[in-house]
Short mmCIF file of C-alpha atoms in Angstrom, two decimals:
data_model
loop_
_atom_site.label_atom_id
_atom_site.label_comp_id
_atom_site.label_asym_id
_atom_site.label_seq_id
_atom_site.Cartn_x
_atom_site.Cartn_y
_atom_site.Cartn_z
CA MET A 11 283.20 -27.41 180.88
CA GLN A 12 282.89 -24.43 178.49
CA THR A 13 280.48 -21.64 179.18
CA GLY A 14 279.26 -18.62 177.33
CA GLN A 15 279.75 -17.82 173.56
CA SER A 16 282.03 -14.96 174.10
CA THR A 17 285.57 -15.26 172.36
CA LYS A 18 287.27 -13.63 175.51
CA ILE A 19 288.16 -16.46 177.86
CA VAL A 20 288.71 -15.16 181.55
CA LEU A 21 289.40 -18.09 183.39
CA GLU A 22 290.49 -21.55 182.27
CA ALA A 23 291.44 -24.77 184.01
CA ARG A 24 292.83 -27.93 182.43
CA GLU A 25 293.20 -31.26 183.72
CA LEU A 26 293.15 -29.82 187.16
CA ILE A 27 293.43 -32.15 190.11
CA ILE A 28 292.86 -30.39 193.44
CA GLY A 29 293.87 -31.44 196.96
CA TYR A 30 296.34 -30.86 200.10
CA GLN A 31 299.69 -32.19 200.32
CA GLN A 32 299.28 -34.30 197.29
CA ARG A 33 296.13 -35.83 198.65
CA VAL A 34 293.64 -35.70 195.86
CA ILE A 35 290.16 -34.38 196.81
CA CYS A 36 288.68 -33.92 193.19
CA GLY A 37 289.72 -34.14 189.62
CA PRO A 38 290.73 -34.11 186.73
CA LEU A 39 288.47 -31.06 186.16
CA ASP A 40 288.29 -28.92 182.85
CA LEU A 41 286.74 -25.34 183.33
CA GLN A 42 286.54 -22.51 180.78
CA VAL A 43 284.67 -19.32 181.71
CA SER A 44 284.06 -16.49 179.10
CA ALA A 45 283.70 -12.76 179.95
CA GLY A 46 280.11 -12.18 181.53
CA ASP A 47 279.42 -15.74 182.48
CA GLY A 48 278.21 -16.66 185.99
CA VAL A 49 279.22 -20.00 187.17
CA GLY A 50 278.01 -21.48 190.54
CA ILE A 51 280.16 -24.07 192.19
CA ILE A 52 277.74 -26.75 193.80
CA GLY A 53 278.38 -29.94 195.27
CA ALA A 54 278.04 -31.89 198.65
CA ASN A 55 279.95 -30.99 201.84
CA GLY A 56 283.60 -32.13 201.27
CA SER A 57 283.36 -32.43 197.74
CA GLY A 58 286.02 -29.89 197.09
CA LYS A 59 284.42 -26.49 196.25
CA SER A 60 286.22 -24.02 198.47
CA THR A 61 289.40 -26.11 197.52
CA LEU A 62 288.84 -25.54 194.07
CA VAL A 63 288.33 -21.72 194.52
CA ARG A 64 291.71 -21.58 196.53
CA THR A 65 293.37 -23.50 193.74
CA ILE A 66 292.00 -21.23 191.23
CA LEU A 67 293.44 -18.27 193.20
CA GLY A 68 296.57 -19.70 193.80
CA HIS A 69 296.38 -20.08 197.46
CA LEU A 70 296.92 -23.84 196.83
CA SER A 71 299.03 -25.54 194.55
CA PRO A 72 297.34 -27.89 192.18
CA VAL A 73 298.18 -31.73 192.48
CA GLN A 74 298.33 -31.73 188.65
CA GLY A 75 297.13 -29.57 185.94
CA THR A 76 296.88 -25.72 185.17
CA VAL A 77 294.96 -22.55 185.75
CA GLU A 78 295.11 -19.54 183.49
CA PHE A 79 293.63 -15.85 184.06
CA LEU A 80 293.40 -14.02 180.72
CA GLY A 81 295.59 -16.55 179.11
CA LEU A 82 298.43 -16.25 181.64
CA PRO A 83 299.15 -18.79 184.51
CA VAL A 84 297.51 -17.55 187.78
CA ASN A 85 299.87 -15.47 189.97
CA GLU A 86 298.09 -13.64 192.95
CA ASP A 87 300.93 -11.46 193.16
CA SER A 88 301.07 -10.06 189.72
CA LEU A 89 299.62 -6.49 189.18
CA ALA A 90 297.20 -7.64 186.69
CA PHE A 91 295.53 -10.22 188.90
CA ARG A 92 295.33 -7.88 191.92
CA GLN A 93 293.65 -5.29 189.72
CA HIS A 94 291.21 -7.25 187.96
CA VAL A 95 290.06 -10.29 190.38
CA ALA A 96 288.02 -9.39 193.39
CA VAL A 97 287.72 -11.98 196.00
CA GLN A 98 285.64 -12.87 199.02
CA ILE A 99 286.48 -16.21 200.54
CA THR A 100 287.28 -15.75 204.25
CA ASP A 101 285.51 -14.27 207.15
CA GLY A 102 288.76 -13.00 208.89
CA ALA A 103 290.21 -10.70 206.34
CA PHE A 104 290.07 -7.45 208.60
CA PHE A 105 292.45 -4.80 209.95
CA GLU A 106 291.25 -5.01 213.56
CA GLU A 107 292.24 -1.26 214.09
CA LEU A 108 290.18 -0.08 211.21
CA THR A 109 286.51 0.91 211.35
CA VAL A 110 284.12 -0.09 209.09
CA ALA A 111 284.18 2.96 206.85
CA GLU A 112 287.89 3.03 207.05
CA HIS A 113 288.22 -0.60 205.59
CA LEU A 114 286.00 0.55 202.45
CA GLU A 115 288.03 3.58 202.04
CA LEU A 116 291.15 1.84 202.12
CA VAL A 117 289.91 -0.38 199.27
CA ALA A 118 288.38 2.42 197.34
CA ARG A 119 291.41 4.56 197.36
CA GLY A 120 293.73 1.54 196.82
CA HIS A 121 291.86 1.01 193.60
CA ASN A 122 291.95 4.97 192.42
CA LEU A 123 288.24 5.18 192.56
CA ASN A 124 287.53 8.91 191.72
CA SER A 125 284.56 9.38 193.88
CA TRP A 126 285.59 7.04 196.79
CA LYS A 127 283.78 9.06 199.36
CA GLN A 128 280.54 8.55 197.60
CA SER A 129 281.25 4.91 196.84
CA VAL A 130 282.12 4.25 200.48
CA SER A 131 278.65 5.83 201.38
CA GLU A 132 276.71 3.77 198.58
CA GLU A 133 278.14 0.53 199.97
CA LEU A 134 277.29 1.37 203.69
CA GLU A 135 273.83 2.13 202.51
CA PHE A 136 273.42 -0.83 200.23
CA PHE A 137 274.32 -3.22 202.96
CA GLU A 138 272.46 -1.07 205.83
CA LEU A 139 275.97 -0.65 207.58
CA GLN A 140 275.43 3.26 208.15
CA GLN A 141 274.92 2.76 212.01
CA VAL A 142 278.15 0.67 212.38
CA ALA A 143 280.45 2.58 210.13
CA GLY A 144 282.32 4.01 213.03
CA LEU A 145 282.68 0.50 214.76
CA LEU A 146 285.64 -1.95 214.76
CA PRO A 147 285.38 -5.59 213.34
CA SER A 148 285.48 -6.88 216.85
CA GLU A 149 282.41 -4.96 217.71
CA LEU A 150 280.15 -6.39 214.77
CA SER A 151 278.00 -9.30 214.71
CA SER A 152 278.98 -12.26 212.35
CA GLY A 153 276.29 -11.06 209.80
CA GLN A 154 277.65 -7.45 209.90
CA ARG A 155 281.27 -8.73 209.41
CA ARG A 156 279.90 -10.65 206.13
CA LYS A 157 278.45 -7.50 204.94
CA VAL A 158 281.53 -5.57 205.26
CA LEU A 159 283.58 -8.13 203.50
CA LEU A 160 281.12 -8.28 200.67
CA ALA A 161 280.94 -4.38 200.44
CA ALA A 162 284.88 -4.31 200.36
CA THR A 163 284.63 -6.93 197.34
CA LEU A 164 281.77 -5.23 195.62
CA ILE A 165 283.16 -1.50 195.91
CA ARG A 166 286.21 -1.95 193.61
CA PRO A 167 286.12 -2.77 189.89
CA ALA A 168 286.88 -6.20 188.57
CA GLN A 169 286.76 -8.46 185.45
CA LEU A 170 286.55 -11.50 187.77
CA MET A 171 284.64 -11.69 190.97
CA ILE A 172 285.12 -14.82 193.18
CA LEU A 173 282.53 -15.40 195.93
CA ASP A 174 282.53 -18.20 198.67
CA GLU A 175 279.00 -18.63 199.95
CA PRO A 176 278.17 -15.00 199.97
CA GLU A 177 274.60 -15.78 200.85
CA GLN A 178 275.67 -16.98 204.35
CA ARG A 179 274.33 -14.98 207.39
CA LEU A 180 272.44 -12.35 205.19
CA ASP A 181 268.64 -12.00 205.51
CA LEU A 182 266.45 -12.54 202.75
CA ARG A 183 266.09 -8.81 202.05
CA ILE A 184 269.83 -8.26 201.69
CA ARG A 185 270.30 -11.62 199.74
CA GLN A 186 267.75 -10.34 197.02
CA LYS A 187 269.40 -7.05 196.83
CA LEU A 188 272.83 -8.70 196.44
CA TYR A 189 271.39 -11.28 193.76
CA ASP A 190 270.00 -8.19 191.81
CA ARG A 191 273.48 -6.54 192.00
CA LEU A 192 275.37 -9.40 190.81
CA ALA A 193 272.98 -9.89 187.95
CA VAL A 194 273.76 -6.11 186.87
CA LEU A 195 277.48 -6.64 187.29
CA ARG A 196 277.26 -9.68 184.71
CA GLY A 197 275.30 -7.76 182.46
CA SER A 198 278.05 -5.12 182.46
CA GLY A 199 280.88 -7.90 181.54
CA THR A 200 282.09 -8.83 184.82
CA THR A 201 282.59 -12.77 185.36
CA LEU A 202 281.36 -14.35 188.42
CA LEU A 203 282.76 -17.39 189.96
CA VAL A 204 280.44 -18.30 193.15
CA VAL A 205 280.33 -21.10 195.64
CA THR A 206 276.64 -21.26 196.68
CA HIS A 207 274.26 -23.62 198.39
CA ASP A 208 271.22 -21.37 197.32
CA PRO A 209 269.29 -22.23 194.41
CA GLN A 210 267.71 -18.72 194.07
CA MET A 211 271.26 -17.54 193.27
CA LEU A 212 271.48 -19.84 190.53
CA ARG A 213 268.43 -18.90 189.05
CA HIS A 214 268.67 -15.29 189.52
CA CYS A 215 272.26 -14.09 188.63
CA LEU A 216 274.15 -17.11 187.24
CA ASN A 217 273.87 -18.94 183.86
CA HIS A 218 275.74 -21.95 184.62
CA ALA A 219 276.64 -24.55 187.48
CA PHE A 220 279.74 -26.63 187.92
CA LEU A 221 278.73 -29.83 190.01
CA LEU A 222 281.56 -31.35 191.81
CA ASN A 223 280.41 -34.92 192.38
CA GLU A 224 282.34 -38.19 192.74
CA ASP A 225 285.80 -36.87 192.08
CA GLN A 226 284.49 -35.29 188.69
CA GLY A 227 283.09 -32.02 187.49
CA GLU A 228 279.80 -31.92 185.60
CA ALA A 229 278.66 -28.61 183.65
CA LEU A 230 275.10 -27.74 184.34
CA HIS A 231 272.78 -24.93 183.14
CA SER A 232 271.83 -23.07 186.28
CA GLU A 233 268.33 -24.14 186.60
CA ALA A 234 269.59 -27.70 186.67
CA GLY A 235 271.98 -26.72 189.17
CA ALA A 236 269.31 -24.98 191.11
CA GLN A 237 267.09 -28.11 191.21
CA TRP A 238 270.37 -30.21 192.37
CA LEU A 239 270.45 -28.05 195.10
CA GLU A 240 266.84 -28.51 195.95
CA ARG A 241 266.99 -32.21 196.17
#
């Protein structure tokens, strides 16, 4: 799969076979994503969507094949990767002793945002978290925890943003705000790779879909991907 017309390739997978402990789930897959592209990863339950994302991130070793970020093998411990890749793929990535606001402050200051106080305030407002800013993760609902994780991802600069079903447990109003914001990020050059089950996300803020189907990957336009999800 090759997306976009930009000459800057942000993410590329070649002959990638994914799985656990040499048990093949899907592949071989070819994926090439350019700067400013938005790619939705879609497919039936168990088709390998989350496994593909975790392999791209280096959390899982490929059974076969390679993954490169900006022309270099993926290394989640490298400075360039940590600086330029923002990730939301789990519901449990919290420091239980930090409040909501302190989580966002940690990320903002860790990425050297000049106006970190303002950035934290803006994220709290965007995700309607002002009333729980002083609470600990254990005191939040599952929807509020999802909002905090998304806020911590979006508050930082990134060339590549990887999200795993970000629409889950968000009400329709927040979903629409999120989709608008992701569309703006794409317009500014950020590349998006998003596992999703929501056809509206594909239509609104992504321009391609990558369908995992029968152990293979199929490149689709976002509208065709949305129609597949609606079947």
